[in-house]
Amino acid sequence: DTGVSQDPRHKITKRGQNVTFRCDPISEHNRLYWYRQTLGQGPEFLTYFQNEAQLEKSRLLSDRFSAERPKGSFSTLEIQRTEQGDSAMYLCASSRGQTPNYGYTFGSGTRLTVV
Amino acid sequence: GEDVEQSLFLSVREGDSSVINCTYTDSSSTYLYWYKQEPGAGLQLLTYIFSNMDMKQDQRLTVLLNKKDKHLSLRIADTQTGDSAIYFCAEGSGYNKLIFGAGTRLAVHP
């Protein structure tokens, strides 16, 4: 068990470009979450998967954002036509069940800078 | 709506106790959590409390929950320099989606 892995750790992109981030959850975890954290704020919920099904999307997730978890294992988060306001840390988390006893583990995040 | 509020900054002397406070709005929250974030690192779960409990103690950490006032606190006994970090309060709603506060930056000085 190597924890939740996120790739890349850092991404600098020009405004208008598309970016894609990857998250590899802990292998036995069926739930996967994406959060966004801007400077000086706590993480904000973006979306949630149970296995391959995307069960909830926050209103923060505009049409330019799309997330997938095609085989119920790793997940990707794509941002199209990036804007400077998309600059943030994107955090992935996974869990096996619904209570804290099953663990809710965060990755180290992908820091996106849009210039 | 769901909202979690924390004071932004706390400064304590090494060896003293730290108390970080949090208020939340969602009375249906099942669990309330405290996370720690160090610079450049991910979020680390410190402790959590079930909503039908008043208190939970875990080594140097004590969590107090006042459900009537929707107030949560984290007490760190014998605070050390290694405790310097940002502490986030979070409430669990639904299928364990977490709603976080903005975080309290704890600075420990000699």
XYZ file of N, CA and C in Angstrom:
675
model
N 0.849 -1.193 0.000
C 0.000 0.000 0.000
C 0.883 1.241 0.000
N 0.888 1.961 -1.158
C 1.771 3.122 -1.250
C 0.994 4.403 -1.066
N -0.243 4.349 -0.655
C -1.010 5.564 -0.463
C -1.625 6.035 -1.773
N -2.185 7.236 -1.740
C -2.814 7.833 -2.912
C -1.748 8.610 -3.681
N -1.593 8.278 -4.958
C -0.572 8.926 -5.789
C -1.215 9.876 -6.778
N -0.593 11.045 -6.926
C -1.098 12.015 -7.893
C 0.037 12.430 -8.820
N -0.319 12.618 -10.072
C 0.687 12.966 -11.071
C 0.087 13.971 -12.076
N 0.818 15.029 -12.420
C 2.116 15.411 -11.893
C 1.995 16.112 -10.539
N 3.111 16.402 -9.904
C 3.075 17.155 -8.653
C 2.859 18.640 -8.920
N 3.439 19.102 -10.024
C 3.312 20.508 -10.394
C 3.034 20.595 -11.893
N 2.213 21.580 -12.268
C 1.935 21.806 -13.688
C 1.797 23.302 -13.905
N 2.602 23.815 -14.836
C 2.469 25.211 -15.247
C 1.969 25.200 -16.677
N 0.913 25.934 -16.943
C 0.339 25.936 -18.280
C -0.074 27.352 -18.662
N -0.159 27.569 -19.954
C -0.606 28.869 -20.433
C -2.133 28.885 -20.471
N -2.662 30.047 -20.214
C -4.103 30.231 -20.272
C -4.644 29.755 -21.617
N -5.731 29.004 -21.549
C -6.334 28.507 -22.785
C -5.948 27.082 -23.137
N -4.893 26.580 -22.507
C -4.466 25.202 -22.773
C -5.304 24.226 -21.944
N -5.288 22.968 -22.372
C -5.950 21.895 -21.617
C -4.926 21.180 -20.750
N -5.343 20.746 -19.586
C -4.461 19.966 -18.705
C -5.226 18.757 -18.183
N -4.471 17.706 -17.888
C -5.069 16.490 -17.323
C -4.220 16.019 -16.160
N -4.882 15.698 -15.063
C -4.206 15.170 -13.879
C -4.671 13.738 -13.650
N -3.776 12.977 -13.021
C -4.109 11.586 -12.733
C -4.050 11.321 -11.240
N -4.929 10.456 -10.788
C -4.934 10.018 -9.387
C -5.002 8.498 -9.347
N -4.096 7.883 -8.613
C -4.140 6.453 -8.354
C -4.492 6.243 -6.881
N -5.687 5.742 -6.601
C -6.093 5.580 -5.202
C -5.446 4.343 -4.595
N -5.658 4.153 -3.319
C -5.260 2.915 -2.651
C -6.077 1.790 -3.287
N -5.432 0.670 -3.561
C -6.019 -0.325 -4.474
C -7.367 -0.873 -4.018
N -7.572 -1.064 -2.722
C -8.848 -1.649 -2.299
C -9.931 -0.613 -2.035
N -9.634 0.653 -2.306
C -10.605 1.721 -2.051
C -11.536 1.882 -3.248
N -12.846 1.798 -2.988
C -13.800 1.915 -4.087
C -14.307 3.348 -4.269
N -14.025 4.215 -3.312
C -14.511 5.597 -3.417
C -13.342 6.526 -3.704
N -13.571 7.446 -4.610
C -12.510 8.381 -5.002
C -13.113 9.763 -5.093
N -12.384 10.746 -4.548
C -12.865 12.126 -4.449
C -11.823 13.072 -5.047
N -12.306 14.133 -5.670
C -11.441 15.234 -6.088
C -11.848 16.489 -5.312
N -10.823 17.192 -4.825
C -11.009 18.462 -4.129
C -10.074 19.497 -4.764
N -10.426 20.755 -4.584
C -9.558 21.849 -5.017
C -9.270 22.739 -3.807
N -8.003 23.136 -3.677
C -7.615 23.998 -2.553
C -6.887 25.212 -3.091
N -7.436 26.383 -2.852
C -6.759 27.623 -3.227
C -6.049 28.194 -2.006
N -5.140 29.118 -2.246
C -4.273 29.646 -1.188
C -5.099 30.249 -0.060
N -4.817 29.809 1.142
C -5.497 30.362 2.306
C -6.882 29.796 2.557
N -7.255 28.784 1.818
C -8.580 28.182 1.984
C -8.463 26.695 2.270
N -9.539 26.133 2.766
C -9.583 24.694 2.918
C -9.976 24.038 1.602
N -9.779 22.736 1.510
C -10.187 22.020 0.293
C -11.687 22.141 0.057
N -12.047 22.265 -1.222
C -13.458 22.327 -1.618
C -13.767 21.105 -2.469
N -14.869 20.453 -2.163
C -15.282 19.248 -2.860
C -15.611 19.560 -4.319
N -15.090 18.724 -5.227
C -15.398 18.865 -6.653
C -16.307 17.747 -7.145
N -15.884 16.484 -6.923
C -16.649 15.379 -7.444
C -16.287 14.096 -6.719
N -17.115 13.064 -6.896
C -16.981 11.818 -6.161
C -17.377 10.633 -7.052
N -16.576 9.579 -6.965
C -16.855 8.337 -7.683
C -17.021 7.203 -6.686
N -17.967 6.335 -6.964
C -17.998 5.037 -6.302
C -17.789 4.021 -7.404
N -16.675 3.317 -7.325
C -16.211 2.487 -8.437
C -16.100 3.372 -9.680
N -16.729 2.998 -10.788
C -16.578 3.812 -11.998
C -17.676 4.861 -12.137
N -18.649 4.852 -11.257
C -19.791 5.768 -11.373
C -19.510 7.101 -10.693
N -19.700 8.185 -11.442
C -19.555 9.529 -10.881
C -20.894 9.911 -10.265
N -20.957 9.983 -8.943
C -22.227 10.112 -8.258
C -22.598 11.539 -7.873
N -21.615 12.419 -7.800
C -21.946 13.803 -7.483
C -20.901 14.725 -8.062
N -21.362 15.861 -8.563
C -20.477 16.912 -9.044
C -20.874 18.220 -8.376
N -19.884 18.919 -7.837
C -20.144 20.219 -7.234
C -20.455 21.249 -8.320
N -21.161 22.305 -7.920
C -21.389 23.400 -8.873
C -20.083 24.107 -9.222
N -19.023 23.842 -8.419
C -17.701 24.414 -8.738
C -17.143 23.797 -10.015
N -17.640 22.623 -10.364
C -17.121 21.895 -11.519
C -17.852 22.394 -12.758
N -17.246 23.432 -13.397
C -17.898 24.005 -14.570
C -17.807 23.036 -15.747
N -18.405 23.451 -16.862
C -18.403 22.612 -18.076
C -16.990 22.365 -18.589
N -16.040 23.176 -18.185
C -14.666 22.989 -18.663
C -13.956 21.851 -17.922
N -14.549 21.410 -16.844
C -13.948 20.352 -16.041
C -14.651 19.020 -16.333
N -13.849 17.970 -16.462
C -14.434 16.639 -16.578
C -13.553 15.646 -15.850
N -14.196 14.712 -15.174
C -13.480 13.685 -14.437
C -13.992 12.332 -14.866
N -13.066 11.387 -14.889
C -13.420 10.029 -15.270
C -12.733 9.036 -14.346
N -13.346 7.877 -14.263
C -12.724 6.748 -13.554
C -13.164 5.497 -14.289
N -12.604 5.283 -15.457
C -13.169 4.307 -16.399
C -13.231 2.867 -15.911
N -12.283 2.419 -15.168
C -12.288 1.023 -14.738
C -12.433 0.906 -13.241
N -12.833 1.978 -12.617
C -13.007 1.939 -11.176
C -11.713 1.920 -10.410
N -10.600 2.228 -11.101
C -9.315 2.250 -10.391
C -8.793 3.682 -10.400
N -7.869 4.024 -11.322
C -7.350 5.381 -11.359
C -8.400 6.336 -11.909
N -8.175 7.613 -11.661
C -9.085 8.650 -12.149
C -8.284 9.756 -12.822
N -8.907 10.431 -13.767
C -8.312 11.608 -14.394
C -9.250 12.797 -14.233
N -8.651 13.958 -14.073
C -9.388 15.219 -14.018
C -8.826 16.097 -15.123
N -9.680 16.490 -16.071
C -9.239 17.325 -17.182
C -9.860 18.705 -17.054
N -9.053 19.710 -17.309
C -9.546 21.086 -17.363
C -9.275 21.597 -18.773
N -10.323 21.997 -19.447
C -10.179 22.531 -20.799
C -10.148 24.062 -20.746
N -9.410 24.632 -21.687
C -9.351 26.101 -21.829
C -9.082 26.737 -20.459
N -7.958 26.401 -19.877
C -7.660 26.853 -18.522
C -7.700 28.365 -18.398
N -8.099 28.807 -17.216
C -8.156 30.226 -16.866
C -7.280 30.440 -15.648
N -6.892 31.695 -15.423
C -6.013 31.981 -14.279
C -6.696 31.595 -12.965
N -7.998 31.698 -12.907
C -8.725 31.319 -11.699
C -8.700 29.832 -11.410
N -8.213 29.027 -12.354
C -8.097 27.588 -12.115
C -6.837 27.250 -11.328
N -5.956 28.211 -11.159
C -4.719 27.977 -10.401
C -5.063 27.572 -8.979
N -4.599 26.408 -8.581
C -4.948 25.854 -7.270
C -4.193 24.553 -7.086
N -4.350 23.977 -5.893
C -3.881 22.624 -5.638
C -5.081 21.703 -5.837
N -4.922 20.677 -6.636
C -5.990 19.711 -6.870
C -5.651 18.442 -6.104
N -6.513 18.105 -5.165
C -6.277 16.987 -4.259
C -7.209 15.834 -4.588
N -6.669 14.647 -4.531
C -7.445 13.431 -4.696
C -7.451 12.692 -3.365
N -8.541 12.045 -3.059
C -8.633 11.238 -1.848
C -9.387 9.954 -2.169
N -9.138 8.926 -1.387
C -9.885 7.689 -1.601
C -10.270 7.082 -0.264
N -11.313 6.250 -0.297
C -11.742 5.554 0.913
C -12.398 4.246 0.510
N -12.472 3.341 1.517
C -13.054 2.028 1.220
C -14.526 1.978 1.597
N -14.883 2.800 2.554
C -16.258 2.741 3.037
C -16.726 4.099 3.464
N -17.767 4.113 4.250
C -18.456 5.357 4.541
C -18.069 5.980 5.875
N -17.284 5.242 6.674
C -16.950 5.788 7.982
C -15.458 6.050 8.060
N -15.038 6.876 9.014
C -13.603 7.120 9.112
C -12.822 5.863 9.445
N -13.470 4.862 10.031
C -12.738 3.646 10.360
C -12.147 2.979 9.126
N -12.742 3.205 7.982
C -12.210 2.620 6.761
C -11.132 3.483 6.136
N -10.912 4.631 6.699
C -9.831 5.474 6.180
C -10.266 6.363 5.053
N -9.775 7.544 5.038
C -10.048 8.542 4.007
C -8.700 9.200 3.784
N -7.999 8.777 2.740
C -6.595 9.152 2.565
C -6.439 10.136 1.423
N -5.740 11.222 1.674
C -5.459 12.225 0.651
C -4.107 11.971 -0.003
N -4.027 12.297 -1.282
C -2.748 12.372 -1.949
C -2.083 13.710 -1.661
N -0.877 13.878 -2.165
C -0.123 15.118 -1.936
C -0.544 16.251 -2.857
N -1.338 15.933 -3.864
C -1.904 16.975 -4.703
C -1.098 17.280 -5.953
N -1.782 17.927 -6.894
C -1.153 18.489 -8.090
C -1.359 19.990 -8.044
N -0.248 20.731 -8.032
C -0.356 22.199 -7.997
C -0.372 22.723 -9.421
N -1.465 23.372 -9.792
C -1.619 23.946 -11.127
C -1.419 25.445 -11.072
N -0.548 25.935 -11.952
C -0.357 27.373 -12.122
C -0.680 27.715 -13.562
N -1.636 28.615 -13.752
C -2.023 29.060 -15.084
C -1.469 30.463 -15.295
N -0.632 30.601 -16.329
C 0.023 31.902 -16.561
C -0.511 32.564 -17.835
N -27.371 26.061 4.395
C -26.256 25.506 3.637
C -25.174 25.002 4.554
N -24.167 24.410 3.961
C -23.072 23.858 4.743
C -21.959 24.889 4.856
N -21.471 25.112 6.062
C -20.404 26.070 6.256
C -19.641 25.695 7.505
N -18.323 25.829 7.435
C -17.460 25.543 8.577
C -16.548 26.752 8.761
N -16.488 27.274 9.978
C -15.685 28.466 10.227
C -14.650 28.201 11.312
N -13.480 28.771 11.097
C -12.393 28.666 12.065
C -11.702 30.008 12.175
N -11.073 30.244 13.326
C -10.193 31.400 13.428
C -8.952 31.101 12.603
N -8.329 32.125 12.077
C -7.285 31.913 11.075
C -5.904 31.671 11.647
N -5.660 32.157 12.854
C -4.282 32.115 13.346
C -4.263 31.915 14.849
N -3.286 31.122 15.320
C -3.087 30.921 16.751
C -1.599 30.827 17.020
N -1.124 31.555 18.014
C 0.276 31.507 18.386
C 0.383 31.048 19.839
N 1.219 30.038 20.099
C 1.373 29.533 21.465
C 2.841 29.322 21.754
N 3.151 29.261 23.052
C 4.513 28.985 23.479
C 4.702 27.479 23.581
N 5.881 27.029 23.240
C 6.215 25.608 23.338
C 5.961 25.105 24.758
N 5.263 23.963 24.840
C 4.953 23.397 26.148
C 3.569 23.754 26.651
N 3.002 24.845 26.128
C 1.640 25.229 26.517
C 0.629 24.370 25.751
N -0.646 24.502 26.146
C -1.724 23.840 25.397
C -2.239 24.772 24.315
N -2.623 24.189 23.202
C -3.249 24.943 22.107
C -4.710 24.519 22.032
N -5.572 25.478 21.794
C -6.991 25.160 21.582
C -7.434 25.816 20.288
N -7.849 25.002 19.354
C -8.312 25.485 18.051
C -9.814 25.254 17.982
N -10.543 26.287 17.619
C -11.994 26.228 17.641
C -12.587 26.220 16.236
N -13.794 25.682 16.158
C -14.461 25.529 14.863
C -15.972 25.551 15.100
N -16.704 26.186 14.208
C -18.160 26.091 14.245
C -18.646 25.577 12.901
N -19.721 24.829 12.927
C -20.258 24.260 11.701
C -21.762 24.469 11.683
N -22.362 24.269 10.523
C -23.782 24.587 10.407
C -24.656 23.365 10.149
N -24.082 22.289 9.589
C -24.921 21.165 9.164
C -25.177 20.224 10.338
N -26.375 20.292 10.882
C -26.686 19.476 12.059
C -26.811 17.996 11.718
N -26.839 17.668 10.425
C -26.942 16.258 10.059
C -25.584 15.588 9.901
N -24.511 16.353 10.137
C -23.172 15.771 10.009
C -23.024 14.588 10.935
N -22.482 13.514 10.403
C -22.312 12.299 11.186
C -20.986 12.306 11.936
N -19.956 12.774 11.266
C -18.620 12.810 11.851
C -18.033 14.196 11.679
N -17.180 14.552 12.631
C -16.432 15.805 12.540
C -14.964 15.459 12.680
N -14.145 16.107 11.880
C -12.754 15.699 11.717
C -11.806 16.864 11.990
N -10.595 16.487 12.376
C -9.487 17.436 12.398
C -8.360 16.886 11.532
N -7.940 17.712 10.570
C -6.828 17.381 9.692
C -5.685 18.355 9.936
N -4.467 17.871 9.667
C -3.260 18.695 9.781
C -2.610 18.765 8.411
N -2.151 19.960 8.041
C -1.447 20.123 6.774
C -0.150 20.881 7.023
N 0.958 20.222 6.715
C 2.265 20.867 6.811
C 2.663 21.386 5.434
N 3.556 22.356 5.381
C 3.922 22.955 4.087
C 4.353 21.906 3.075
N 3.765 21.964 1.885
C 4.143 21.063 0.808
C 3.648 19.640 0.959
N 2.850 19.408 1.974
C 2.376 18.046 2.232
C 0.869 17.953 2.063
N 0.375 16.734 1.960
C -1.066 16.520 1.879
C -1.706 16.642 3.241
N -2.977 16.368 3.278
C -3.746 16.448 4.518
C -3.608 15.151 5.307
N -3.343 15.299 6.579
C -3.185 14.138 7.445
C -4.326 14.126 8.459
N -5.061 13.026 8.503
C -6.127 12.923 9.483
C -5.536 12.791 10.882
N -5.922 13.710 11.774
C -5.442 13.654 13.156
C -6.382 12.842 14.021
N -7.652 13.183 13.946
C -8.643 12.533 14.777
C -10.032 12.895 14.260
N -11.022 12.177 14.750
C -12.392 12.468 14.378
C -13.290 12.146 15.566
N -14.501 12.658 15.517
C -15.450 12.382 16.592
C -16.813 12.127 15.969
N -17.490 11.143 16.463
C -18.838 10.837 16.025
C -19.785 11.847 16.654
N -20.824 12.194 15.954
C -21.665 13.313 16.379
C -22.451 13.046 17.668
N -22.518 11.795 18.112
C -23.241 11.539 19.364
C -22.299 11.477 20.571
N -21.038 11.865 20.348
C -20.061 11.907 21.424
C -19.833 13.352 21.855
N -19.406 13.526 23.093
C -19.076 14.853 23.599
C -17.577 15.105 23.600
N -16.829 14.041 23.782
C -15.397 14.204 23.930
C -14.688 12.957 23.423
N -13.490 13.194 22.892
C -12.634 12.081 22.499
C -11.202 12.474 22.793
N -10.468 11.556 23.429
C -9.074 11.845 23.738
C -8.183 10.830 23.039
N -7.108 11.319 22.468
C -6.168 10.467 21.744
C -4.789 11.022 21.998
N -4.095 10.454 22.989
C -2.757 10.891 23.391
C -2.789 12.387 23.722
N -2.063 13.229 23.005
C -2.027 14.659 23.355
C -3.236 15.437 22.828
N -4.082 14.764 22.074
C -5.206 15.449 21.434
C -6.502 15.190 22.187
N -7.268 16.253 22.409
C -8.596 16.138 22.996
C -9.572 16.907 22.110
N -10.621 16.225 21.697
C -11.656 16.856 20.888
C -12.895 17.019 21.751
N -13.447 18.217 21.761
C -14.706 18.485 22.461
C -15.758 18.887 21.439
N -16.948 18.323 21.583
C -18.047 18.631 20.680
C -19.248 19.112 21.468
N -19.719 20.310 21.136
C -20.953 20.850 21.687
C -21.957 20.870 20.544
N -22.781 19.826 20.486
C -23.662 19.678 19.338
C -24.754 20.740 19.325
N -25.165 21.169 20.514
C -26.226 22.182 20.602
C -25.765 23.489 19.955
N -24.518 23.865 20.246
C -23.977 25.109 19.697
C -23.238 24.886 18.384
N -23.149 23.629 17.924
C -22.397 23.272 16.715
C -20.973 23.815 16.811
N -20.334 23.499 17.921
C -18.987 23.982 18.192
C -18.076 22.799 18.465
N -16.940 22.807 17.795
C -15.944 21.745 17.904
C -14.615 22.384 18.290
N -13.880 21.728 19.168
C -12.547 22.246 19.493
C -11.533 21.121 19.518
N -10.290 21.497 19.254
C -9.162 20.571 19.315
C -8.153 21.149 20.284
N -7.856 20.388 21.317
C -6.835 20.806 22.283
C -5.603 19.935 22.079
N -4.462 20.601 21.932
C -3.194 19.899 21.822
C -2.418 20.198 23.094
N -2.172 19.174 23.881
C -1.422 19.354 25.121
C 0.073 19.375 24.832
N 0.817 20.137 25.661
C 2.286 20.159 25.553
C 2.710 20.399 24.093
N 2.257 21.500 23.553
C 2.493 21.800 22.137
C 3.989 21.896 21.834
N 4.401 21.272 20.747
C 5.795 21.249 20.323
C 5.954 21.992 19.000
N 7.207 22.335 18.685
C 7.443 23.056 17.424
C 6.984 22.233 16.222
N 7.057 20.916 16.345
C 6.598 20.054 15.257
C 5.100 20.090 15.038
N 4.384 20.718 15.962
C 2.936 20.860 15.801
C 2.583 22.072 14.938
N 3.567 22.885 14.614
C 3.312 24.049 13.763
C 2.817 23.574 12.397
N 1.640 24.031 12.015
C 1.006 23.568 10.771
C -0.319 24.303 10.632
N -1.052 23.954 9.592
C -2.429 24.449 9.441
C -3.363 23.313 9.828
N -4.336 23.631 10.667
C -5.280 22.632 11.148
C -6.657 22.928 10.563
N -7.231 21.917 9.941
C -8.537 22.064 9.311
C -9.584 21.261 10.066
N -10.681 21.915 10.318
C -11.878 21.265 10.818
C -12.714 20.868 9.602
N -13.377 19.719 9.653
C -14.223 19.301 8.531
C -15.421 18.542 9.062
N -16.521 18.697 8.365
C -17.707 17.911 8.717
C -18.019 16.956 7.569
N -18.481 15.761 7.967
C -18.819 14.737 6.992
C -20.306 14.741 6.745
N -20.670 14.866 5.472
C -22.090 14.862 5.105
C -22.300 13.836 4.005
N -23.468 13.270 3.984
C -23.806 12.291 2.955
C -22.890 11.089 3.004
N -22.324 10.765 1.876
C -21.475 9.575 1.749
C -20.013 9.906 2.088
N -19.870 10.755 3.091
C -18.550 11.107 3.583
C -17.834 12.157 2.751
N -18.552 12.883 1.897
C -17.997 14.105 1.325
C -17.689 15.041 2.494
N -16.535 15.670 2.473
C -16.126 16.523 3.580
C -16.253 18.000 3.215
N -16.727 18.775 4.174
C -16.778 20.225 4.055
C -15.746 20.781 5.026
N -14.776 21.509 4.499
C -13.661 21.986 5.304
C -13.818 23.453 5.673
N -13.258 23.806 6.828
C -13.055 25.202 7.152
C -11.827 25.730 6.418
N -11.553 27.025 6.603
C -10.423 27.655 5.914
C -9.086 27.339 6.562
N -9.124 26.739 7.744
C -7.880 26.342 8.394
C -7.390 27.354 9.408
N -6.776 26.855 10.466
C -6.145 27.685 11.502
C -4.650 27.433 11.462
N -3.892 28.487 11.245
C -2.430 28.343 11.227
C -1.919 28.426 12.658
N -1.302 27.355 13.124
C -0.746 27.289 14.472
C 0.750 27.550 14.406
N 1.188 28.558 15.123
C 2.614 28.880 15.210
C 3.061 28.618 16.638
N 4.097 27.810 16.805
C 4.621 27.474 18.127
C 5.981 28.147 18.274
N 6.123 28.958 19.305
C 7.385 29.668 19.492
C 8.020 29.283 20.817
N 9.349 29.395 20.906
C 10.067 28.980 22.141
C 9.660 29.816 23.350
